[in-house]
PDB file of C-alpha atoms in Angstrom:
ATOM      1  CA  MET A   1      10.747 -11.669  -9.793  1.00 91.00           C
ATOM      2  CA  ARG A   2      10.908 -10.959  -6.079  1.00 97.00           C
ATOM      3  CA  PHE A   3       8.012 -10.155  -3.747  1.00 98.00           C
ATOM      4  CA  ILE A   4       7.470  -9.016  -0.156  1.00 98.00           C
ATOM      5  CA  ASP A   5       4.498 -10.103   1.947  1.00 98.00           C
ATOM      6  CA  SER A   6       3.819  -7.065   4.129  1.00 98.00           C
ATOM      7  CA  HIS A   7       1.441  -8.811   6.554  1.00 98.00           C
ATOM      8  CA  CYS A   8       1.209 -12.416   7.726  1.00 98.00           C
ATOM      9  CA  HIS A   9       0.742 -14.536  10.866  1.00 98.00           C
ATOM     10  CA  LEU A  10       2.899 -17.640  10.407  1.00 98.00           C
ATOM     11  CA  HIS A  11       3.025 -18.139  14.173  1.00 97.00           C
ATOM     12  CA  HIS A  12      -0.705 -18.991  14.037  1.00 97.00           C
ATOM     13  CA  ARG A  13      -1.679 -22.457  15.278  1.00 96.00           C
ATOM     14  CA  LYS A  14      -2.888 -23.413  11.797  1.00 96.00           C
ATOM     15  CA  PHE A  15       0.778 -23.727  10.839  1.00 97.00           C
ATOM     16  CA  ASN A  16       1.873 -25.789  13.847  1.00 96.00           C
ATOM     17  CA  LYS A  17       2.016 -29.108  11.987  1.00 95.00           C
ATOM     18  CA  ASP A  18       4.167 -28.032   9.051  1.00 96.00           C
ATOM     19  CA  ARG A  19       5.666 -24.638   9.885  1.00 96.00           C
ATOM     20  CA  SER A  20       9.258 -25.756   9.318  1.00 96.00           C
ATOM     21  CA  GLN A  21       8.456 -27.164   5.885  1.00 96.00           C
ATOM     22  CA  LEU A  22       6.537 -24.030   4.921  1.00 96.00           C
ATOM     23  CA  LEU A  23       9.376 -21.765   6.015  1.00 95.00           C
ATOM     24  CA  GLU A  24      11.772 -23.824   3.920  1.00 95.00           C
ATOM     25  CA  ARG A  25       9.514 -23.427   0.883  1.00 95.00           C
ATOM     26  CA  ILE A  26       9.313 -19.676   1.470  1.00 95.00           C
ATOM     27  CA  TRP A  27      13.115 -19.522   1.736  1.00 93.00           C
ATOM     28  CA  GLU A  28      13.365 -21.179  -1.691  1.00 94.00           C
ATOM     29  CA  SER A  29      10.582 -19.097  -3.282  1.00 96.00           C
ATOM     30  CA  GLU A  30      10.286 -15.662  -4.886  1.00 96.00           C
ATOM     31  CA  VAL A  31       9.272 -14.169  -1.535  1.00 97.00           C
ATOM     32  CA  SER A  32      12.351 -12.192  -0.518  1.00 96.00           C
ATOM     33  CA  ALA A  33      10.948 -10.964   2.816  1.00 97.00           C
ATOM     34  CA  PHE A  34       7.817 -10.908   4.951  1.00 98.00           C
ATOM     35  CA  ILE A  35       6.532  -9.053   7.990  1.00 98.00           C
ATOM     36  CA  GLU A  36       5.209 -11.183  10.825  1.00 98.00           C
ATOM     37  CA  VAL A  37       2.425  -9.462  12.748  1.00 98.00           C
ATOM     38  CA  PRO A  38       1.330 -10.448  16.280  1.00 98.00           C
ATOM     39  CA  ILE A  39      -2.270 -11.136  17.273  1.00 98.00           C
ATOM     40  CA  GLY A  40      -2.446 -11.490  21.048  1.00 97.00           C
ATOM     41  CA  LEU A  41       0.077 -10.174  23.565  1.00 97.00           C
ATOM     42  CA  ARG A  42       1.819 -13.532  23.933  1.00 96.00           C
ATOM     43  CA  SER A  43       2.354 -13.859  20.191  1.00 97.00           C
ATOM     44  CA  ASN A  44       4.805 -10.951  20.344  1.00 98.00           C
ATOM     45  CA  SER A  45       7.279 -13.372  21.924  1.00 96.00           C
ATOM     46  CA  ASP A  46       6.016 -16.641  20.420  1.00 96.00           C
ATOM     47  CA  MET A  47       6.465 -15.501  16.827  1.00 97.00           C
ATOM     48  CA  ARG A  48      10.092 -14.549  17.427  1.00 96.00           C
ATOM     49  CA  GLU A  49      10.755 -18.097  18.639  1.00 95.00           C
ATOM     50  CA  LYS A  50       8.772 -19.848  15.911  1.00 95.00           C
ATOM     51  CA  ILE A  51       9.761 -17.824  12.847  1.00 94.00           C
ATOM     52  CA  VAL A  52      13.502 -17.982  12.308  1.00 88.00           C
ATOM     53  CA  LEU A  53      14.471 -16.855   8.824  1.00 87.00           C
ATOM     54  CA  PRO A  54      16.839 -14.158   7.574  1.00 88.00           C
ATOM     55  CA  GLN A  55      14.055 -12.473   5.593  1.00 91.00           C
ATOM     56  CA  VAL A  56      11.540 -12.084   8.435  1.00 97.00           C
ATOM     57  CA  TYR A  57      10.769  -8.764  10.133  1.00 98.00           C
ATOM     58  CA  PHE A  58       8.386  -8.231  13.031  1.00 98.00           C
ATOM     59  CA  ALA A  59       5.693  -5.842  14.180  1.00 98.00           C
ATOM     60  CA  ALA A  60       4.801  -5.276  17.837  1.00 98.00           C
ATOM     61  CA  GLY A  61       1.272  -4.817  19.072  1.00 98.00           C
ATOM     62  CA  VAL A  62      -2.051  -6.431  19.898  1.00 98.00           C
ATOM     63  CA  HIS A  63      -4.952  -7.043  17.502  1.00 97.00           C
ATOM     64  CA  PRO A  64      -8.082  -4.935  18.176  1.00 97.00           C
ATOM     65  CA  LEU A  65     -10.009  -8.073  19.127  1.00 96.00           C
ATOM     66  CA  LYS A  66      -7.406  -8.995  21.751  1.00 96.00           C
ATOM     67  CA  VAL A  67      -7.230  -5.694  23.641  1.00 96.00           C
ATOM     68  CA  GLU A  68      -8.307  -7.426  26.863  1.00 95.00           C
ATOM     69  CA  ASP A  69      -4.701  -8.682  26.940  1.00 96.00           C
ATOM     70  CA  LEU A  70      -3.651  -5.099  27.632  1.00 96.00           C
ATOM     71  CA  GLU A  71      -5.648  -4.658  30.843  1.00 95.00           C
ATOM     72  CA  ALA A  72      -3.210  -6.440  33.162  1.00 93.00           C
ATOM     73  CA  PRO A  73      -0.599  -4.412  35.073  1.00 94.00           C
ATOM     74  CA  GLY A  74       2.724  -3.985  33.303  1.00 94.00           C
ATOM     75  CA  VAL A  75       1.646  -5.179  29.878  1.00 96.00           C
ATOM     76  CA  TRP A  76       2.246  -1.879  28.093  1.00 97.00           C
ATOM     77  CA  GLU A  77       5.835  -2.015  29.294  1.00 97.00           C
ATOM     78  CA  GLN A  78       6.109  -5.443  27.634  1.00 97.00           C
ATOM     79  CA  VAL A  79       4.656  -4.114  24.398  1.00 98.00           C
ATOM     80  CA  ARG A  80       7.069  -1.222  24.423  1.00 98.00           C
ATOM     81  CA  LYS A  81       9.999  -3.597  24.931  1.00 98.00           C
ATOM     82  CA  PHE A  82       8.999  -5.564  21.836  1.00 98.00           C
ATOM     83  CA  ALA A  83       8.407  -2.378  19.854  1.00 98.00           C
ATOM     84  CA  GLU A  84      11.908  -1.131  20.686  1.00 98.00           C
ATOM     85  CA  MET A  85      13.625  -4.299  19.436  1.00 96.00           C
ATOM     86  CA  GLU A  86      15.981  -3.843  16.512  1.00 92.00           C
ATOM     87  CA  ASN A  87      14.114  -6.285  14.231  1.00 93.00           C
ATOM     88  CA  THR A  88      10.733  -4.638  14.974  1.00 98.00           C
ATOM     89  CA  VAL A  89       9.821  -2.505  11.979  1.00 98.00           C
ATOM     90  CA  ALA A  90       6.250  -1.439  12.848  1.00 98.00           C
ATOM     91  CA  VAL A  91       3.650  -1.001  15.574  1.00 98.00           C
ATOM     92  CA  GLY A  92       0.442  -2.967  15.136  1.00 97.00           C
ATOM     93  CA  GLU A  93      -1.787  -4.258  14.011  1.00 98.00           C
ATOM     94  CA  THR A  94      -3.996  -1.830  15.838  1.00 98.00           C
ATOM     95  CA  GLY A  95      -7.271  -0.099  15.152  1.00 98.00           C
ATOM     96  CA  LEU A  96     -11.008  -0.695  15.371  1.00 97.00           C
ATOM     97  CA  ASP A  97     -13.092  -3.838  14.860  1.00 96.00           C
ATOM     98  CA  ASP A  98     -16.813  -3.970  15.609  1.00 91.00           C
ATOM     99  CA  ARG A  99     -16.782  -7.691  16.497  1.00 90.00           C
ATOM    100  CA  THR A 100     -16.280  -6.769  20.162  1.00 84.00           C
ATOM    101  CA  LEU A 101     -18.296  -5.295  23.013  1.00 78.00           C
ATOM    102  CA  ARG A 102     -15.205  -3.533  24.386  1.00 87.00           C
ATOM    103  CA  ARG A 103     -15.404  -0.508  22.080  1.00 91.00           C
ATOM    104  CA  GLU A 104     -14.156   2.022  24.632  1.00 95.00           C
ATOM    105  CA  LEU A 105     -11.158  -0.114  25.594  1.00 96.00           C
ATOM    106  CA  GLN A 106     -10.396  -0.816  21.938  1.00 96.00           C
ATOM    107  CA  GLU A 107     -10.417   2.850  21.022  1.00 97.00           C
ATOM    108  CA  GLY A 108      -8.247   3.766  23.981  1.00 97.00           C
ATOM    109  CA  CYS A 109      -5.683   1.119  23.034  1.00 98.00           C
ATOM    110  CA  PHE A 110      -5.710   2.350  19.443  1.00 98.00           C
ATOM    111  CA  LYS A 111      -4.821   5.845  20.635  1.00 98.00           C
ATOM    112  CA  GLN A 112      -2.024   4.503  22.837  1.00 98.00           C
ATOM    113  CA  PHE A 113      -0.545   2.525  19.954  1.00 98.00           C
ATOM    114  CA  ILE A 114      -0.622   5.636  17.777  1.00 98.00           C
ATOM    115  CA  GLU A 115       1.335   7.515  20.431  1.00 97.00           C
ATOM    116  CA  LEU A 116       3.825   4.654  20.786  1.00 98.00           C
ATOM    117  CA  ALA A 117       4.450   4.558  17.035  1.00 98.00           C
ATOM    118  CA  LEU A 118       4.958   8.311  16.892  1.00 97.00           C
ATOM    119  CA  GLU A 119       7.277   8.298  19.890  1.00 97.00           C
ATOM    120  CA  LEU A 120       9.437   5.510  18.452  1.00 98.00           C
ATOM    121  CA  ASP A 121       9.173   6.859  14.889  1.00 97.00           C
ATOM    122  CA  LYS A 122       7.900   3.535  13.567  1.00 98.00           C
ATOM    123  CA  PRO A 123       5.130   2.971  11.017  1.00 98.00           C
ATOM    124  CA  LEU A 124       1.628   1.951  12.054  1.00 98.00           C
ATOM    125  CA  ILE A 125      -0.185  -1.127  10.780  1.00 98.00           C
ATOM    126  CA  LEU A 126      -3.904  -0.309  10.872  1.00 98.00           C
ATOM    127  CA  HIS A 127      -6.699  -2.876  11.177  1.00 98.00           C
ATOM    128  CA  LEU A 128     -10.140  -1.400  10.533  1.00 98.00           C
ATOM    129  CA  ARG A 129     -13.234  -3.532  10.175  1.00 96.00           C
ATOM    130  CA  GLY A 130     -16.938  -2.889  10.536  1.00 91.00           C
ATOM    131  CA  ASP A 131     -19.481  -0.159   9.899  1.00 88.00           C
ATOM    132  CA  GLY A 132     -18.026   3.224  10.682  1.00 93.00           C
ATOM    133  CA  ALA A 133     -14.515   1.943  11.429  1.00 96.00           C
ATOM    134  CA  TYR A 134     -12.874   3.911   8.621  1.00 97.00           C
ATOM    135  CA  GLY A 135     -14.668   7.124   9.544  1.00 97.00           C
ATOM    136  CA  ARG A 136     -13.952   6.898  13.271  1.00 97.00           C
ATOM    137  CA  ALA A 137     -10.309   5.979  12.686  1.00 98.00           C
ATOM    138  CA  LEU A 138      -9.907   8.994  10.426  1.00 98.00           C
ATOM    139  CA  GLU A 139     -11.360  11.213  13.163  1.00 97.00           C
ATOM    140  CA  ILE A 140      -8.859   9.851  15.682  1.00 98.00           C
ATOM    141  CA  LEU A 141      -5.902  10.128  13.328  1.00 98.00           C
ATOM    142  CA  LYS A 142      -6.805  13.662  12.293  1.00 97.00           C
ATOM    143  CA  GLU A 143      -6.867  14.826  15.919  1.00 95.00           C
ATOM    144  CA  ARG A 144      -3.092  15.077  15.728  1.00 92.00           C
ATOM    145  CA  GLN A 145      -3.141  17.233  12.591  1.00 88.00           C
ATOM    146  CA  ARG A 146      -0.178  15.477  11.030  1.00 93.00           C
ATOM    147  CA  ARG A 147       0.821  12.952   8.416  1.00 95.00           C
ATOM    148  CA  TYR A 148       1.759   9.396   9.315  1.00 97.00           C
ATOM    149  CA  LYS A 149       3.807   6.560   7.945  1.00 97.00           C
ATOM    150  CA  GLY A 150       2.336   3.099   7.783  1.00 98.00           C
ATOM    151  CA  VAL A 151      -0.222   0.945   6.031  1.00 98.00           C
ATOM    152  CA  LEU A 152      -3.950   0.323   6.225  1.00 98.00           C
ATOM    153  CA  HIS A 153      -3.823  -3.453   6.188  1.00 98.00           C
ATOM    154  CA  CYS A 154      -6.449  -5.407   4.225  1.00 98.00           C
ATOM    155  CA  PHE A 155      -7.921  -2.342   2.576  1.00 98.00           C
ATOM    156  CA  HIS A 156     -11.416  -3.145   1.327  1.00 96.00           C
ATOM    157  CA  GLY A 157     -13.052   0.239   0.777  1.00 96.00           C
ATOM    158  CA  ASP A 158     -13.828   2.504  -2.164  1.00 97.00           C
ATOM    159  CA  ILE A 159     -11.609   5.067  -3.854  1.00 98.00           C
ATOM    160  CA  ARG A 160     -12.967   7.948  -1.737  1.00 98.00           C
ATOM    161  CA  GLU A 161     -11.980   6.131   1.449  1.00 98.00           C
ATOM    162  CA  ALA A 162      -8.632   5.194  -0.059  1.00 98.00           C
ATOM    163  CA  GLU A 163      -7.850   8.806  -0.852  1.00 98.00           C
ATOM    164  CA  GLN A 164      -8.541   9.913   2.725  1.00 98.00           C
ATOM    165  CA  PHE A 165      -5.944   7.527   4.126  1.00 98.00           C
ATOM    166  CA  LEU A 166      -3.468   8.341   1.355  1.00 98.00           C
ATOM    167  CA  GLU A 167      -3.792  12.025   2.291  1.00 98.00           C
ATOM    168  CA  LEU A 168      -2.682  11.143   5.829  1.00 98.00           C
ATOM    169  CA  GLY A 169       0.419   9.396   4.496  1.00 98.00           C
ATOM    170  CA  PHE A 170      -0.676   5.743   4.674  1.00 98.00           C
ATOM    171  CA  CYS A 171      -0.145   3.139   2.001  1.00 98.00           C
ATOM    172  CA  LEU A 172      -2.811   0.493   1.389  1.00 98.00           C
ATOM    173  CA  GLY A 173      -2.347  -3.230   1.867  1.00 98.00           C
ATOM    174  CA  ILE A 174      -4.010  -5.252  -0.887  1.00 98.00           C
ATOM    175  CA  GLY A 175      -4.548  -8.973  -0.354  1.00 98.00           C
ATOM    176  CA  GLY A 176      -6.532 -11.964  -1.496  1.00 97.00           C
ATOM    177  CA  LEU A 177      -9.907 -10.203  -1.495  1.00 97.00           C
ATOM    178  CA  VAL A 178      -8.952  -8.398  -4.701  1.00 98.00           C
ATOM    179  CA  THR A 179      -9.032 -11.726  -6.580  1.00 98.00           C
ATOM    180  CA  TYR A 180     -12.783 -12.167  -6.030  1.00 97.00           C
ATOM    181  CA  ALA A 181     -15.060 -10.868  -8.789  1.00 95.00           C
ATOM    182  CA  GLU A 182     -17.767  -9.941  -6.281  1.00 96.00           C
ATOM    183  CA  GLU A 183     -15.394  -7.427  -4.658  1.00 97.00           C
ATOM    184  CA  GLY A 184     -16.222  -4.904  -7.363  1.00 97.00           C
ATOM    185  CA  THR A 185     -15.819  -1.793  -5.208  1.00 97.00           C
ATOM    186  CA  LEU A 186     -12.366  -2.860  -4.058  1.00 98.00           C
ATOM    187  CA  ARG A 187     -11.274  -3.794  -7.571  1.00 98.00           C
ATOM    188  CA  GLU A 188     -12.442  -0.423  -8.905  1.00 98.00           C
ATOM    189  CA  ALA A 189     -10.483   1.321  -6.166  1.00 98.00           C
ATOM    190  CA  VAL A 190      -7.332  -0.694  -6.896  1.00 98.00           C
ATOM    191  CA  ALA A 191      -7.562   0.358 -10.542  1.00 98.00           C
ATOM    192  CA  GLN A 192      -7.298   3.992  -9.403  1.00 98.00           C
ATOM    193  CA  ILE A 193      -4.939   3.793  -6.421  1.00 98.00           C
ATOM    194  CA  PRO A 194      -1.413   4.841  -7.472  1.00 98.00           C
ATOM    195  CA  LEU A 195       0.867   1.800  -7.613  1.00 98.00           C
ATOM    196  CA  GLU A 196       3.429   3.579  -5.431  1.00 98.00           C
ATOM    197  CA  LYS A 197       0.858   3.507  -2.605  1.00 98.00           C
ATOM    198  CA  ILE A 198       0.147  -0.248  -2.719  1.00 98.00           C
ATOM    199  CA  LEU A 199       1.708  -2.981  -0.582  1.00 98.00           C
ATOM    200  CA  LEU A 200       1.124  -6.682  -1.207  1.00 98.00           C
ATOM    201  CA  GLU A 201      -0.052  -8.823   1.705  1.00 98.00           C
ATOM    202  CA  THR A 202      -1.556 -12.232   2.370  1.00 98.00           C
ATOM    203  CA  ASP A 203      -2.757 -11.966   5.997  1.00 98.00           C
ATOM    204  CA  SER A 204      -1.853 -15.659   6.186  1.00 98.00           C
ATOM    205  CA  PRO A 205      -3.485 -17.942   7.171  1.00 98.00           C
ATOM    206  CA  PHE A 206      -6.575 -15.862   6.346  1.00 97.00           C
ATOM    207  CA  LEU A 207      -8.105 -14.330   3.184  1.00 96.00           C
ATOM    208  CA  LYS A 208      -6.832 -16.842   0.665  1.00 95.00           C
ATOM    209  CA  PRO A 209      -6.976 -15.785  -3.027  1.00 96.00           C
ATOM    210  CA  GLU A 210      -9.851 -17.338  -4.923  1.00 94.00           C
ATOM    211  CA  ALA A 211      -7.709 -19.439  -7.268  1.00 85.00           C
ATOM    212  CA  CYS A 212      -5.588 -20.993  -4.504  1.00 85.00           C
ATOM    213  CA  VAL A 213      -7.381 -24.253  -3.755  1.00 73.00           C
ATOM    214  CA  GLU A 214      -4.548 -26.654  -2.878  1.00 74.00           C
ATOM    215  CA  ASP A 215      -4.302 -25.505   0.740  1.00 83.00           C
ATOM    216  CA  LYS A 216      -7.164 -24.352   2.973  1.00 88.00           C
ATOM    217  CA  ARG A 217      -4.789 -21.799   4.471  1.00 96.00           C
ATOM    218  CA  ASN A 218      -3.313 -18.723   2.906  1.00 97.00           C
ATOM    219  CA  THR A 219       0.507 -18.476   2.898  1.00 97.00           C
ATOM    220  CA  PRO A 220       3.113 -15.965   1.669  1.00 97.00           C
ATOM    221  CA  LEU A 221       3.617 -18.251  -1.324  1.00 97.00           C
ATOM    222  CA  ASN A 222       0.382 -16.769  -2.706  1.00 97.00           C
ATOM    223  CA  VAL A 223       1.743 -13.215  -2.956  1.00 98.00           C
ATOM    224  CA  PRO A 224       2.461 -13.622  -6.716  1.00 97.00           C
ATOM    225  CA  VAL A 225      -1.223 -14.471  -7.308  1.00 97.00           C
ATOM    226  CA  ILE A 226      -2.256 -11.170  -5.721  1.00 98.00           C
ATOM    227  CA  ALA A 227       0.354  -9.301  -7.776  1.00 98.00           C
ATOM    228  CA  GLU A 228      -0.933 -10.894 -10.967  1.00 98.00           C
ATOM    229  CA  GLU A 229      -4.495  -9.800 -10.186  1.00 98.00           C
ATOM    230  CA  ILE A 230      -3.438  -6.226  -9.498  1.00 98.00           C
ATOM    231  CA  ALA A 231      -1.459  -6.205 -12.741  1.00 98.00           C
ATOM    232  CA  ALA A 232      -4.502  -7.441 -14.658  1.00 98.00           C
ATOM    233  CA  ILE A 233      -6.771  -4.825 -13.059  1.00 98.00           C
ATOM    234  CA  LYS A 234      -4.343  -2.023 -13.864  1.00 98.00           C
ATOM    235  CA  GLY A 235      -3.362  -3.341 -17.288  1.00 98.00           C
ATOM    236  CA  ILE A 236       0.349  -3.390 -16.496  1.00 98.00           C
ATOM    237  CA  ALA A 237       3.066  -6.042 -16.314  1.00 98.00           C
ATOM    238  CA  VAL A 238       3.245  -8.147 -13.151  1.00 98.00           C
ATOM    239  CA  GLN A 239       7.001  -7.473 -13.120  1.00 98.00           C
ATOM    240  CA  ARG A 240       6.235  -3.793 -12.548  1.00 98.00           C
ATOM    241  CA  VAL A 241       3.837  -4.605  -9.711  1.00 98.00           C
ATOM    242  CA  ALA A 242       6.475  -6.820  -8.090  1.00 98.00           C
ATOM    243  CA  GLU A 243       9.272  -4.278  -8.393  1.00 98.00           C
ATOM    244  CA  GLU A 244       7.290  -1.245  -7.243  1.00 98.00           C
ATOM    245  CA  THR A 245       5.572  -2.938  -4.307  1.00 98.00           C
ATOM    246  CA  VAL A 246       8.914  -4.232  -3.064  1.00 98.00           C
ATOM    247  CA  LEU A 247      10.255  -0.668  -3.137  1.00 98.00           C
ATOM    248  CA  ASN A 248       7.081   0.614  -1.460  1.00 98.00           C
ATOM    249  CA  THR A 249       7.339  -1.915   1.365  1.00 98.00           C
ATOM    250  CA  LYS A 250      11.018  -1.197   1.940  1.00 98.00           C
ATOM    251  CA  ARG A 251      10.273   2.529   2.040  1.00 98.00           C
ATOM    252  CA  VAL A 252       7.380   2.231   4.504  1.00 98.00           C
ATOM    253  CA  PHE A 253       9.112  -0.151   6.929  1.00 98.00           C
ATOM    254  CA  GLY A 254      12.706   0.963   6.449  1.00 97.00           C
ATOM    255  CA  ILE A 255      13.957  -2.512   5.535  1.00 95.00           C
TER     256      ILE A 255
END
């Protein structure tokens, strides 16, 4: 079986000590490709230097908790340059996160990233966290009265919320949270979300699946564990989950 990790951060400092060894293990594994997503502005360049593998693709953007990086003169021109690169397959992650006091700046940056993605005809990677984030993001996205291409990364809502983003054209990124029994609402939603709308993701080094205890970090090597859980929830073969999510990811990101 082959898998694609649609969202990870292998440039993160938690991988500094053994990144080369990890990349070699990924190269030899069932993970046929992965999408490396920046966090701060600087990581847009750092990750391209640190992650050198044939099966890596990149996003361009700034995490909602790092939007202060976008206040300096000329930074949006830098972001655009990264977004226009040939190996950049998405814009993001961008969105709303209530762990900041800069709500107005965050929302303004979200709107600018939406416009950039539309202008360049590249999919959006959404990050939405906190009370009201899904609802406010839907309001912003619906202002344009159109459908989108992209993924709501780390989806953790209910089926009603899932359906609202599916109606706008987004797929849903499902990661390690789905392996936890206490995530009943998410697991119920995954049982009902059409498989053709699901992407696998790890969000490495974060959100490790429950059963993965050998390493404190999450890595793309754990994608099969997530696929197995989704297969169990849906009562289907893991081979089908692997095959269809690979096709879904290729379709969304054009890879």
